[in-house]
Amino acid sequence: MANKVIGAKAAGPATKEGGGGGIESIEITSNEDTSKKVSITNATAAVLYYESILQDSVRATITFTDTGGVIDDQTAMVGLPIVGQENVLVKIRDNNDNELKMTLYVNKVTPIAEDTRKSIVQLDLSSREFLMNEKVRINTRFNGKISEHVKKILEDPMYLGTEKEHDIEETQHEQNYIGNNKKPFYIINWLSRGAVPQGGSLGNTAGYFFWETVDKFHFKSIDSLMDTTTNKPKKSYLYNETPDKDGASIPPEYDDKALDYNVNNAVNIQKKLQMGAYSTRIIMFDPYNCRYEVVTPNAGNTPGASGGKGNEKDLKLAGKNLPVLNKEFNKTEPGKEFSRTTYCILDNGALPSGTGEGETQEQIEKSKKENYQPGVVLNQGIQRMNQLFALETTITIPGDFSLHAGDAVYVDAPELREDQKGMDVNKQTGGNYIISDVCHYMSTKHTLTKLNLVRDSFGRKPKERG
């Protein structure tokens, strides 16, 4: 970009003079009469837009002043009226001309203050699919790969029928499934924990996330998010206490300077063990042949676990290594190293693919085949999801609307030391991160972006740029 705005200027109010467009348009359409529209662009005090890999839908919050005479000599709340599900067209732009353009819908209306002349109202907005999810129940059967199930639920007009693009990473194994009167988002998230990426290691790399950004839906494996060769950092940031003079203190290898920085590595080991982040046990019973089996997926932090299911050597890590726990607490007896137990009855012969007609009798041939394969995916997927939040960092940066949940960024901060003459970056907590949550904030005074960053491992890897 020819005239890139960085540093303190990029965090100021977005204006035409600054290179951005600010709050370009916020227009609400009436449910009763779609020809009735109200623009609250000039009355808006603040806009907050949210994305998260832990949320199925994007969200936004708009705070505006509602005065009389806006429409039919009445306020917007009364004149339209605003009762919920109204179509809201939002266009905002940061100081580097990155635009967010979206159509959202009113989910909640909160009056904040009111007098005889005006009222201050907060609108909570959500996507169309978020509201549609509450009106759909799925009872049909799905055959094939999990990634195909997700695609059908998103696209089929019987279900969500979204017109948004989607980025669905292909899964490698098949799992037949019946909806059981569940909501679409519930089914997708239930299936995600046992999904294994194409080319991944079965029994080591299960675990997907499903989320929405402004332009598409995503269904991606944790390994692909952590893999710095495919999900390369989109931006790099430095945090230091050097005064910022129009970006002069930002080294050329970084895109911008973080305005605020906080590392939360206060790991709660008891809770991690409780959730089975590093070692688990699954007890399975097969009613078809009365077989009883115990499997202990392990992250590789204990003796004798090398090559076992869930082992660290088969994982793509954002940092160098998973946390190394105290070996004093390891149980060396085979099959005894676990901190969480799951029980499962196998579904051999359940929902076999094909037909039961003709000479081939496909369903009969597959009647002994295991459908879900919980021994290799269930606990290991749970384990991988809990590993992801080993290290959490929060930074506030000048508004950058090009960043989205799931993007990778690179963050460095000085190492704490007595001698501060030089600036050595922190080799333990610096490096690659994934954006788990992003909030873009815009007001008459500021244009800011706050990022919650996570990764599964410690140790700074060399920088790779996308």
PDB file of C-alpha atoms in Angstrom, residues 266-448:
ATOM      1  CA  ALA A 266      -0.866 -18.868  34.115  1.00  0.00           C
ATOM      2  CA  VAL A 267      -1.684 -22.452  33.177  1.00  0.00           C
ATOM      3  CA  ASN A 268      -4.106 -24.208  35.506  1.00  0.00           C
ATOM      4  CA  ILE A 269      -2.546 -27.672  35.542  1.00  0.00           C
ATOM      5  CA  GLN A 270      -5.348 -29.212  37.586  1.00  0.00           C
ATOM      6  CA  LYS A 271      -7.915 -28.079  35.043  1.00  0.00           C
ATOM      7  CA  LYS A 272      -5.758 -29.176  32.099  1.00  0.00           C
ATOM      8  CA  LEU A 273      -5.428 -32.632  33.641  1.00  0.00           C
ATOM      9  CA  GLN A 274      -9.145 -32.693  34.381  1.00  0.00           C
ATOM     10  CA  MET A 275      -9.911 -31.972  30.719  1.00  0.00           C
ATOM     11  CA  GLY A 276      -7.386 -34.538  29.481  1.00  0.00           C
ATOM     12  CA  ALA A 277      -5.109 -32.167  27.588  1.00  0.00           C
ATOM     13  CA  TYR A 278      -2.073 -34.455  27.661  1.00  0.00           C
ATOM     14  CA  SER A 279      -3.142 -37.976  28.641  1.00  0.00           C
ATOM     15  CA  THR A 280      -6.548 -39.662  28.527  1.00  0.00           C
ATOM     16  CA  ARG A 281      -8.164 -43.097  28.674  1.00  0.00           C
ATOM     17  CA  ILE A 282     -11.123 -44.389  26.669  1.00  0.00           C
ATOM     18  CA  ILE A 283     -12.895 -47.607  27.655  1.00  0.00           C
ATOM     19  CA  MET A 284     -14.832 -49.240  24.810  1.00  0.00           C
ATOM     20  CA  PHE A 285     -17.271 -52.138  24.662  1.00  0.00           C
ATOM     21  CA  ASP A 286     -18.335 -53.821  21.429  1.00  0.00           C
ATOM     22  CA  PRO A 287     -21.793 -55.448  21.871  1.00  0.00           C
ATOM     23  CA  TYR A 288     -21.347 -57.283  18.562  1.00  0.00           C
ATOM     24  CA  ASN A 289     -18.633 -59.613  19.911  1.00  0.00           C
ATOM     25  CA  CYS A 290     -18.454 -58.531  23.599  1.00  0.00           C
ATOM     26  CA  ARG A 291     -14.946 -57.164  23.113  1.00  0.00           C
ATOM     27  CA  TYR A 292     -13.654 -54.883  25.878  1.00  0.00           C
ATOM     28  CA  GLU A 293     -10.766 -52.514  25.043  1.00  0.00           C
ATOM     29  CA  VAL A 294      -8.869 -49.749  26.821  1.00  0.00           C
ATOM     30  CA  VAL A 295      -6.884 -47.132  24.830  1.00  0.00           C
ATOM     31  CA  THR A 296      -4.741 -44.371  26.359  1.00  0.00           C
ATOM     32  CA  PRO A 297      -4.022 -41.553  23.857  1.00  0.00           C
ATOM     33  CA  ASN A 298      -1.001 -39.598  25.073  1.00  0.00           C
ATOM     34  CA  ALA A 299       0.703 -36.401  23.944  1.00  0.00           C
ATOM     35  CA  GLY A 300       4.147 -37.901  24.260  1.00  0.00           C
ATOM     36  CA  ASN A 301       5.220 -36.396  27.561  1.00  0.00           C
ATOM     37  CA  THR A 302       5.592 -39.725  29.341  1.00  0.00           C
ATOM     38  CA  PRO A 303       8.000 -42.653  28.939  1.00  0.00           C
ATOM     39  CA  GLY A 304       6.856 -45.392  26.599  1.00  0.00           C
ATOM     40  CA  ALA A 305       4.369 -43.188  24.769  1.00  0.00           C
ATOM     41  CA  SER A 306       6.433 -42.594  21.625  1.00  0.00           C
ATOM     42  CA  GLY A 307       4.416 -43.496  18.539  1.00  0.00           C
ATOM     43  CA  GLY A 308       1.206 -43.878  20.533  1.00  0.00           C
ATOM     44  CA  LYS A 309      -2.078 -42.250  19.621  1.00  0.00           C
ATOM     45  CA  GLY A 310      -2.072 -38.499  20.164  1.00  0.00           C
ATOM     46  CA  ASN A 311       1.715 -38.345  20.188  1.00  0.00           C
ATOM     47  CA  GLU A 312       3.385 -34.941  19.859  1.00  0.00           C
ATOM     48  CA  LYS A 313       5.714 -36.055  17.056  1.00  0.00           C
ATOM     49  CA  ASP A 314       2.793 -36.212  14.582  1.00  0.00           C
ATOM     50  CA  LEU A 315       1.394 -32.771  15.388  1.00  0.00           C
ATOM     51  CA  LYS A 316       1.910 -29.420  13.649  1.00  0.00           C
ATOM     52  CA  LEU A 317       2.839 -26.940  16.374  1.00  0.00           C
ATOM     53  CA  ALA A 318       2.877 -23.136  16.258  1.00  0.00           C
ATOM     54  CA  GLY A 319       5.757 -23.058  18.739  1.00  0.00           C
ATOM     55  CA  LYS A 320       8.620 -25.480  19.250  1.00  0.00           C
ATOM     56  CA  ASN A 321       7.265 -27.915  21.849  1.00  0.00           C
ATOM     57  CA  LEU A 322       4.255 -28.758  23.957  1.00  0.00           C
ATOM     58  CA  PRO A 323       4.748 -27.931  27.648  1.00  0.00           C
ATOM     59  CA  VAL A 324       7.057 -30.417  29.381  1.00  0.00           C
ATOM     60  CA  LEU A 325       5.413 -31.554  32.600  1.00  0.00           C
ATOM     61  CA  ASN A 326       7.122 -32.841  35.720  1.00  0.00           C
ATOM     62  CA  LYS A 327       8.064 -36.514  35.234  1.00  0.00           C
ATOM     63  CA  GLU A 328       7.631 -37.054  38.963  1.00  0.00           C
ATOM     64  CA  PHE A 329       3.883 -37.372  38.313  1.00  0.00           C
ATOM     65  CA  ASN A 330       4.189 -39.848  35.433  1.00  0.00           C
ATOM     66  CA  LYS A 331       2.911 -43.385  35.798  1.00  0.00           C
ATOM     67  CA  THR A 332       5.321 -45.682  33.981  1.00  0.00           C
ATOM     68  CA  GLU A 333       3.094 -48.755  34.033  1.00  0.00           C
ATOM     69  CA  PRO A 334       1.609 -49.221  30.516  1.00  0.00           C
ATOM     70  CA  GLY A 335      -1.981 -48.031  30.213  1.00  0.00           C
ATOM     71  CA  LYS A 336      -1.991 -46.279  33.599  1.00  0.00           C
ATOM     72  CA  GLU A 337      -0.958 -42.778  32.472  1.00  0.00           C
ATOM     73  CA  PHE A 338      -4.231 -40.847  32.082  1.00  0.00           C
ATOM     74  CA  SER A 339      -6.111 -37.993  33.761  1.00  0.00           C
ATOM     75  CA  ARG A 340      -9.532 -38.305  32.119  1.00  0.00           C
ATOM     76  CA  THR A 341     -11.671 -41.311  31.241  1.00  0.00           C
ATOM     77  CA  THR A 342     -14.333 -41.600  28.541  1.00  0.00           C
ATOM     78  CA  TYR A 343     -16.680 -44.559  28.148  1.00  0.00           C
ATOM     79  CA  CYS A 344     -18.073 -45.594  24.772  1.00  0.00           C
ATOM     80  CA  ILE A 345     -20.177 -48.407  23.279  1.00  0.00           C
ATOM     81  CA  LEU A 346     -18.978 -49.129  19.749  1.00  0.00           C
ATOM     82  CA  ASP A 347     -21.394 -48.817  16.847  1.00  0.00           C
ATOM     83  CA  ASN A 348     -20.240 -51.686  14.621  1.00  0.00           C
ATOM     84  CA  GLY A 349     -22.826 -52.322  11.940  1.00  0.00           C
ATOM     85  CA  ALA A 350     -24.678 -49.056  12.645  1.00  0.00           C
ATOM     86  CA  LEU A 351     -25.698 -47.059   9.567  1.00  0.00           C
ATOM     87  CA  PRO A 352     -23.636 -49.002   6.992  1.00  0.00           C
ATOM     88  CA  SER A 353     -23.309 -47.313   3.606  1.00  0.00           C
ATOM     89  CA  GLY A 354     -24.803 -48.628   0.386  1.00  0.00           C
ATOM     90  CA  THR A 355     -28.023 -50.558  -0.254  1.00  0.00           C
ATOM     91  CA  GLY A 356     -29.319 -53.865   1.015  1.00  0.00           C
ATOM     92  CA  GLU A 357     -30.716 -54.761  -2.379  1.00  0.00           C
ATOM     93  CA  GLY A 358     -29.417 -56.757  -5.331  1.00  0.00           C
ATOM     94  CA  GLU A 359     -26.508 -59.136  -5.549  1.00  0.00           C
ATOM     95  CA  THR A 360     -23.914 -56.876  -3.952  1.00  0.00           C
ATOM     96  CA  GLN A 361     -25.688 -56.501  -0.583  1.00  0.00           C
ATOM     97  CA  GLU A 362     -23.388 -53.610   0.363  1.00  0.00           C
ATOM     98  CA  GLN A 363     -24.920 -53.001   3.781  1.00  0.00           C
ATOM     99  CA  ILE A 364     -24.520 -56.647   4.768  1.00  0.00           C
ATOM    100  CA  GLU A 365     -20.863 -56.600   3.707  1.00  0.00           C
ATOM    101  CA  LYS A 366     -20.276 -53.550   5.894  1.00  0.00           C
ATOM    102  CA  SER A 367     -22.388 -54.735   8.820  1.00  0.00           C
ATOM    103  CA  LYS A 368     -19.289 -55.476  10.929  1.00  0.00           C
ATOM    104  CA  LYS A 369     -17.514 -52.213  10.086  1.00  0.00           C
ATOM    105  CA  GLU A 370     -17.026 -49.639  12.835  1.00  0.00           C
ATOM    106  CA  ASN A 371     -18.664 -46.301  11.978  1.00  0.00           C
ATOM    107  CA  TYR A 372     -17.373 -43.657  14.406  1.00  0.00           C
ATOM    108  CA  GLN A 373     -13.954 -45.116  15.369  1.00  0.00           C
ATOM    109  CA  PRO A 374     -13.901 -43.498  18.831  1.00  0.00           C
ATOM    110  CA  GLY A 375     -10.767 -45.397  19.837  1.00  0.00           C
ATOM    111  CA  VAL A 376      -8.649 -43.346  17.442  1.00  0.00           C
ATOM    112  CA  VAL A 377     -10.432 -39.992  17.261  1.00  0.00           C
ATOM    113  CA  LEU A 378     -12.681 -39.237  20.245  1.00  0.00           C
ATOM    114  CA  ASN A 379     -10.321 -38.646  23.168  1.00  0.00           C
ATOM    115  CA  GLN A 380      -7.475 -37.569  20.918  1.00  0.00           C
ATOM    116  CA  GLY A 381      -9.672 -34.837  19.385  1.00  0.00           C
ATOM    117  CA  ILE A 382     -10.695 -33.640  22.858  1.00  0.00           C
ATOM    118  CA  GLN A 383      -7.041 -33.708  23.886  1.00  0.00           C
ATOM    119  CA  ARG A 384      -5.940 -31.634  20.868  1.00  0.00           C
ATOM    120  CA  MET A 385      -8.595 -28.978  21.433  1.00  0.00           C
ATOM    121  CA  ASN A 386      -7.464 -28.527  25.027  1.00  0.00           C
ATOM    122  CA  GLN A 387      -3.811 -28.300  23.987  1.00  0.00           C
ATOM    123  CA  LEU A 388      -4.581 -25.321  21.757  1.00  0.00           C
ATOM    124  CA  PHE A 389      -4.917 -22.895  24.660  1.00  0.00           C
ATOM    125  CA  ALA A 390      -1.559 -23.653  26.274  1.00  0.00           C
ATOM    126  CA  LEU A 391      -0.435 -20.045  25.773  1.00  0.00           C
ATOM    127  CA  GLU A 392      -2.758 -17.045  25.441  1.00  0.00           C
ATOM    128  CA  THR A 393      -1.761 -13.499  24.553  1.00  0.00           C
ATOM    129  CA  THR A 394      -3.903 -10.379  24.142  1.00  0.00           C
ATOM    130  CA  ILE A 395      -2.758  -7.378  22.116  1.00  0.00           C
ATOM    131  CA  THR A 396      -4.406  -4.123  21.099  1.00  0.00           C
ATOM    132  CA  ILE A 397      -3.286  -2.693  17.774  1.00  0.00           C
ATOM    133  CA  PRO A 398      -4.276   0.233  15.555  1.00  0.00           C
ATOM    134  CA  GLY A 399      -7.463  -0.656  13.694  1.00  0.00           C
ATOM    135  CA  ASP A 400      -6.808  -3.281  11.022  1.00  0.00           C
ATOM    136  CA  PHE A 401      -9.973  -4.636   9.428  1.00  0.00           C
ATOM    137  CA  SER A 402      -7.994  -7.044   7.227  1.00  0.00           C
ATOM    138  CA  LEU A 403      -7.448  -9.402  10.183  1.00  0.00           C
ATOM    139  CA  HIS A 404      -9.935 -12.179  10.897  1.00  0.00           C
ATOM    140  CA  ALA A 405     -10.407 -15.053  13.326  1.00  0.00           C
ATOM    141  CA  GLY A 406      -8.211 -17.989  12.324  1.00  0.00           C
ATOM    142  CA  ASP A 407      -5.484 -15.826  10.779  1.00  0.00           C
ATOM    143  CA  ALA A 408      -1.931 -16.284  12.007  1.00  0.00           C
ATOM    144  CA  VAL A 409       0.107 -13.342  13.305  1.00  0.00           C
ATOM    145  CA  TYR A 410       3.627 -12.988  14.670  1.00  0.00           C
ATOM    146  CA  VAL A 411       4.171 -11.136  17.956  1.00  0.00           C
ATOM    147  CA  ASP A 412       7.395 -10.158  19.703  1.00  0.00           C
ATOM    148  CA  ALA A 413       7.994  -8.398  23.000  1.00  0.00           C
ATOM    149  CA  PRO A 414      11.186  -7.702  24.978  1.00  0.00           C
ATOM    150  CA  GLU A 415      12.472 -10.303  27.370  1.00  0.00           C
ATOM    151  CA  LEU A 416      12.283  -9.240  31.008  1.00  0.00           C
ATOM    152  CA  ARG A 417      15.826  -8.690  32.232  1.00  0.00           C
ATOM    153  CA  GLU A 418      17.762  -6.500  34.608  1.00  0.00           C
ATOM    154  CA  ASP A 419      19.941  -4.982  31.878  1.00  0.00           C
ATOM    155  CA  GLN A 420      17.632  -3.238  29.374  1.00  0.00           C
ATOM    156  CA  LYS A 421      20.366  -1.715  27.203  1.00  0.00           C
ATOM    157  CA  GLY A 422      19.605  -4.098  24.359  1.00  0.00           C
ATOM    158  CA  MET A 423      16.269  -5.520  23.312  1.00  0.00           C
ATOM    159  CA  ASP A 424      16.274  -9.310  23.249  1.00  0.00           C
ATOM    160  CA  VAL A 425      12.888 -10.673  22.258  1.00  0.00           C
ATOM    161  CA  ASN A 426      11.232 -13.232  24.477  1.00  0.00           C
ATOM    162  CA  LYS A 427      12.190 -16.653  23.075  1.00  0.00           C
ATOM    163  CA  GLN A 428       9.571 -18.476  25.147  1.00  0.00           C
ATOM    164  CA  THR A 429       6.351 -16.555  24.479  1.00  0.00           C
ATOM    165  CA  GLY A 430       7.213 -14.708  21.253  1.00  0.00           C
ATOM    166  CA  GLY A 431       6.468 -16.009  17.778  1.00  0.00           C
ATOM    167  CA  ASN A 432       3.501 -17.429  15.893  1.00  0.00           C
ATOM    168  CA  TYR A 433      -0.061 -17.221  17.192  1.00  0.00           C
ATOM    169  CA  ILE A 434      -3.568 -17.858  15.893  1.00  0.00           C
ATOM    170  CA  ILE A 435      -6.267 -15.214  16.292  1.00  0.00           C
ATOM    171  CA  SER A 436      -8.921 -16.915  18.410  1.00  0.00           C
ATOM    172  CA  ASP A 437     -11.000 -13.741  18.901  1.00  0.00           C
ATOM    173  CA  VAL A 438     -10.957 -10.372  17.168  1.00  0.00           C
ATOM    174  CA  CYS A 439     -12.868  -7.230  18.076  1.00  0.00           C
ATOM    175  CA  HIS A 440     -12.761  -4.190  15.795  1.00  0.00           C
ATOM    176  CA  TYR A 441     -13.763  -1.014  17.616  1.00  0.00           C
ATOM    177  CA  MET A 442     -14.624   2.295  15.996  1.00  0.00           C
ATOM    178  CA  SER A 443     -15.758   5.547  17.613  1.00  0.00           C
ATOM    179  CA  THR A 444     -15.381   9.263  16.999  1.00  0.00           C
ATOM    180  CA  LYS A 445     -12.018   9.111  18.842  1.00  0.00           C
ATOM    181  CA  HIS A 446     -10.443   5.738  18.070  1.00  0.00           C
ATOM    182  CA  THR A 447     -10.105   2.955  15.509  1.00  0.00           C
ATOM    183  CA  LEU A 448      -8.723  -0.063  17.334  1.00  0.00           C
TER     184      LEU A 448
END
